[in-house]
């Protein structure tokens, strides 16, 4: 099977879709699992499973489905209640073995070991906050960019500026999520300079 798109944005509309397409000559059975990503983009990043009833952030429907040969299936991603700050999820699509009652007789009694590859597709999902606020600051003491806003911000360049506001720009490639910070890699900060950010 193939899954498209691999990155999804859920904005104020509260919903989006992912298309799953069959590339097999046989029917396929697919399980869908959503996990929230804590501390995204940092070395403390981890995924956590939440049950559908305890999470208003992201609902995936259906969670299990059959996919006939050559068919496309639309999977809906719904945010019931927009979060105060942007949340990030990974939605996994995993192929399953056919239910026993649907297996051919030869498959049921065949106990020979089989070797196969089971691909799991992971779609990255960004759920936009109720009130988008862009707010970054540079912590000179730690040498980090800190996001104090409610949505993620890509940092493309850091400018080192003099008193006449003339800046020398250095490339960076950081994405800073709300309530997280990222280390600036290409320059060492000092207390005498002024810094600016381009995103």
mmCIF file with all atom_site columns, N, CA, C and O in Angstrom, residues 152-172:
data_model
loop_
_atom_site.group_PDB
_atom_site.id
_atom_site.type_symbol
_atom_site.label_atom_id
_atom_site.label_alt_id
_atom_site.label_comp_id
_atom_site.label_asym_id
_atom_site.label_entity_id
_atom_site.label_seq_id
_atom_site.pdbx_PDB_ins_code
_atom_site.Cartn_x
_atom_site.Cartn_y
_atom_site.Cartn_z
_atom_site.occupancy
_atom_site.B_iso_or_equiv
_atom_site.pdbx_formal_charge
_atom_site.auth_seq_id
_atom_site.auth_comp_id
_atom_site.auth_asym_id
_atom_site.auth_atom_id
_atom_site.pdbx_PDB_model_num
ATOM 1  N N  . UNK A 1 152 ? 4.765  26.304 16.127 1.00 0.00 ? 152 UNK A N  1
ATOM 2  C CA . UNK A 1 152 ? 6.157  26.058 15.747 1.00 0.00 ? 152 UNK A CA 1
ATOM 3  C C  . UNK A 1 152 ? 6.634  27.154 14.799 1.00 0.00 ? 152 UNK A C  1
ATOM 4  O O  . UNK A 1 152 ? 5.848  27.726 14.041 1.00 0.00 ? 152 UNK A O  1
ATOM 5  N N  . UNK A 1 153 ? 7.937  27.421 14.846 1.00 0.00 ? 153 UNK A N  1
ATOM 6  C CA . UNK A 1 153 ? 8.527  28.448 13.991 1.00 0.00 ? 153 UNK A CA 1
ATOM 7  C C  . UNK A 1 153 ? 9.823  27.900 13.399 1.00 0.00 ? 153 UNK A C  1
ATOM 8  O O  . UNK A 1 153 ? 10.706 27.458 14.140 1.00 0.00 ? 153 UNK A O  1
ATOM 9  N N  . UNK A 1 154 ? 9.969  27.916 12.074 1.00 0.00 ? 154 UNK A N  1
ATOM 10 C CA . UNK A 1 154 ? 11.248 27.523 11.484 1.00 0.00 ? 154 UNK A CA 1
ATOM 11 C C  . UNK A 1 154 ? 12.231 28.691 11.568 1.00 0.00 ? 154 UNK A C  1
ATOM 12 O O  . UNK A 1 154 ? 11.864 29.843 11.322 1.00 0.00 ? 154 UNK A O  1
ATOM 13 N N  . UNK A 1 155 ? 13.468 28.393 11.933 1.00 0.00 ? 155 UNK A N  1
ATOM 14 C CA . UNK A 1 155 ? 14.519 29.417 11.994 1.00 0.00 ? 155 UNK A CA 1
ATOM 15 C C  . UNK A 1 155 ? 15.487 29.141 10.850 1.00 0.00 ? 155 UNK A C  1
ATOM 16 O O  . UNK A 1 155 ? 16.124 28.087 10.803 1.00 0.00 ? 155 UNK A O  1
ATOM 17 N N  . UNK A 1 156 ? 15.582 30.080 9.913  1.00 0.00 ? 156 UNK A N  1
ATOM 18 C CA . UNK A 1 156 ? 16.440 29.911 8.738  1.00 0.00 ? 156 UNK A CA 1
ATOM 19 C C  . UNK A 1 156 ? 17.793 30.590 8.901  1.00 0.00 ? 156 UNK A C  1
ATOM 20 O O  . UNK A 1 156 ? 18.808 30.093 8.406  1.00 0.00 ? 156 UNK A O  1
ATOM 21 N N  . UNK A 1 157 ? 17.804 31.762 9.582  1.00 0.00 ? 157 UNK A N  1
ATOM 22 C CA . UNK A 1 157 ? 19.050 32.515 9.747  1.00 0.00 ? 157 UNK A CA 1
ATOM 23 C C  . UNK A 1 157 ? 19.063 33.220 11.101 1.00 0.00 ? 157 UNK A C  1
ATOM 24 O O  . UNK A 1 157 ? 18.020 33.600 11.634 1.00 0.00 ? 157 UNK A O  1
ATOM 25 N N  . UNK A 1 158 ? 20.291 33.379 11.644 1.00 0.00 ? 158 UNK A N  1
ATOM 26 C CA . UNK A 1 158 ? 20.515 34.178 12.852 1.00 0.00 ? 158 UNK A CA 1
ATOM 27 C C  . UNK A 1 158 ? 21.408 35.348 12.459 1.00 0.00 ? 158 UNK A C  1
ATOM 28 O O  . UNK A 1 158 ? 22.454 35.150 11.826 1.00 0.00 ? 158 UNK A O  1
ATOM 29 N N  . UNK A 1 159 ? 20.990 36.567 12.808 1.00 0.00 ? 159 UNK A N  1
ATOM 30 C CA . UNK A 1 159 ? 21.770 37.758 12.489 1.00 0.00 ? 159 UNK A CA 1
ATOM 31 C C  . UNK A 1 159 ? 22.503 38.289 13.712 1.00 0.00 ? 159 UNK A C  1
ATOM 32 O O  . UNK A 1 159 ? 21.905 38.429 14.786 1.00 0.00 ? 159 UNK A O  1
ATOM 33 N N  . UNK A 1 160 ? 23.799 38.569 13.546 1.00 0.00 ? 160 UNK A N  1
ATOM 34 C CA . UNK A 1 160 ? 24.594 39.228 14.592 1.00 0.00 ? 160 UNK A CA 1
ATOM 35 C C  . UNK A 1 160 ? 24.670 40.699 14.205 1.00 0.00 ? 160 UNK A C  1
ATOM 36 O O  . UNK A 1 160 ? 25.225 41.033 13.148 1.00 0.00 ? 160 UNK A O  1
ATOM 37 N N  . UNK A 1 161 ? 24.121 41.565 15.036 1.00 0.00 ? 161 UNK A N  1
ATOM 38 C CA . UNK A 1 161 ? 23.913 42.966 14.655 1.00 0.00 ? 161 UNK A CA 1
ATOM 39 C C  . UNK A 1 161 ? 24.721 43.918 15.530 1.00 0.00 ? 161 UNK A C  1
ATOM 40 O O  . UNK A 1 161 ? 24.895 43.682 16.736 1.00 0.00 ? 161 UNK A O  1
ATOM 41 N N  . UNK A 1 162 ? 25.180 45.032 14.915 1.00 0.00 ? 162 UNK A N  1
ATOM 42 C CA . UNK A 1 162 ? 25.912 46.053 15.672 1.00 0.00 ? 162 UNK A CA 1
ATOM 43 C C  . UNK A 1 162 ? 24.957 47.150 16.118 1.00 0.00 ? 162 UNK A C  1
ATOM 44 O O  . UNK A 1 162 ? 23.743 47.070 15.911 1.00 0.00 ? 162 UNK A O  1
ATOM 45 N N  . UNK A 1 163 ? 25.515 48.204 16.708 1.00 0.00 ? 163 UNK A N  1
ATOM 46 C CA . UNK A 1 163 ? 24.679 49.283 17.253 1.00 0.00 ? 163 UNK A CA 1
ATOM 47 C C  . UNK A 1 163 ? 23.962 50.076 16.171 1.00 0.00 ? 163 UNK A C  1
ATOM 48 O O  . UNK A 1 163 ? 22.969 50.738 16.421 1.00 0.00 ? 163 UNK A O  1
ATOM 49 N N  . UNK A 1 164 ? 24.485 50.031 14.936 1.00 0.00 ? 164 UNK A N  1
ATOM 50 C CA . UNK A 1 164 ? 23.826 50.713 13.813 1.00 0.00 ? 164 UNK A CA 1
ATOM 51 C C  . UNK A 1 164 ? 22.778 49.814 13.149 1.00 0.00 ? 164 UNK A C  1
ATOM 52 O O  . UNK A 1 164 ? 22.253 50.143 12.089 1.00 0.00 ? 164 UNK A O  1
ATOM 53 N N  . UNK A 1 165 ? 22.509 48.693 13.757 1.00 0.00 ? 165 UNK A N  1
ATOM 54 C CA . UNK A 1 165 ? 21.516 47.725 13.269 1.00 0.00 ? 165 UNK A CA 1
ATOM 55 C C  . UNK A 1 165 ? 21.932 47.100 11.940 1.00 0.00 ? 165 UNK A C  1
ATOM 56 O O  . UNK A 1 165 ? 21.089 46.712 11.131 1.00 0.00 ? 165 UNK A O  1
ATOM 57 N N  . UNK A 1 166 ? 23.240 47.040 11.711 1.00 0.00 ? 166 UNK A N  1
ATOM 58 C CA . UNK A 1 166 ? 23.766 46.334 10.551 1.00 0.00 ? 166 UNK A CA 1
ATOM 59 C C  . UNK A 1 166 ? 24.075 44.906 10.984 1.00 0.00 ? 166 UNK A C  1
ATOM 60 O O  . UNK A 1 166 ? 24.794 44.700 11.974 1.00 0.00 ? 166 UNK A O  1
ATOM 61 N N  . UNK A 1 167 ? 23.521 43.949 10.251 1.00 0.00 ? 167 UNK A N  1
ATOM 62 C CA . UNK A 1 167 ? 23.600 42.554 10.700 1.00 0.00 ? 167 UNK A CA 1
ATOM 63 C C  . UNK A 1 167 ? 24.377 41.691 9.711  1.00 0.00 ? 167 UNK A C  1
ATOM 64 O O  . UNK A 1 167 ? 24.276 41.862 8.495  1.00 0.00 ? 167 UNK A O  1
ATOM 65 N N  . UNK A 1 168 ? 25.115 40.751 10.265 1.00 0.00 ? 168 UNK A N  1
ATOM 66 C CA . UNK A 1 168 ? 25.742 39.708 9.469  1.00 0.00 ? 168 UNK A CA 1
ATOM 67 C C  . UNK A 1 168 ? 24.950 38.434 9.732  1.00 0.00 ? 168 UNK A C  1
ATOM 68 O O  . UNK A 1 168 ? 24.792 38.007 10.883 1.00 0.00 ? 168 UNK A O  1
ATOM 69 N N  . UNK A 1 169 ? 24.471 37.819 8.650  1.00 0.00 ? 169 UNK A N  1
ATOM 70 C CA . UNK A 1 169 ? 23.543 36.697 8.793  1.00 0.00 ? 169 UNK A CA 1
ATOM 71 C C  . UNK A 1 169 ? 24.242 35.357 8.627  1.00 0.00 ? 169 UNK A C  1
ATOM 72 O O  . UNK A 1 169 ? 25.081 35.188 7.745  1.00 0.00 ? 169 UNK A O  1
ATOM 73 N N  . UNK A 1 170 ? 23.874 34.403 9.491  1.00 0.00 ? 170 UNK A N  1
ATOM 74 C CA . UNK A 1 170 ? 24.435 33.055 9.467  1.00 0.00 ? 170 UNK A CA 1
ATOM 75 C C  . UNK A 1 170 ? 23.291 32.051 9.267  1.00 0.00 ? 170 UNK A C  1
ATOM 76 O O  . UNK A 1 170 ? 22.256 32.152 9.932  1.00 0.00 ? 170 UNK A O  1
ATOM 77 N N  . UNK A 1 171 ? 23.472 31.090 8.361  1.00 0.00 ? 171 UNK A N  1
ATOM 78 C CA . UNK A 1 171 ? 22.393 30.124 8.134  1.00 0.00 ? 171 UNK A CA 1
ATOM 79 C C  . UNK A 1 171 ? 22.189 29.207 9.339  1.00 0.00 ? 171 UNK A C  1
ATOM 80 O O  . UNK A 1 171 ? 23.142 28.793 9.989  1.00 0.00 ? 171 UNK A O  1
ATOM 81 N N  . UNK A 1 172 ? 20.943 28.914 9.619  1.00 0.00 ? 172 UNK A N  1
ATOM 82 C CA . UNK A 1 172 ? 20.560 27.917 10.625 1.00 0.00 ? 172 UNK A CA 1
ATOM 83 C C  . UNK A 1 172 ? 19.431 27.082 10.018 1.00 0.00 ? 172 UNK A C  1
ATOM 84 O O  . UNK A 1 172 ? 18.766 27.519 9.083  1.00 0.00 ? 172 UNK A O  1
#
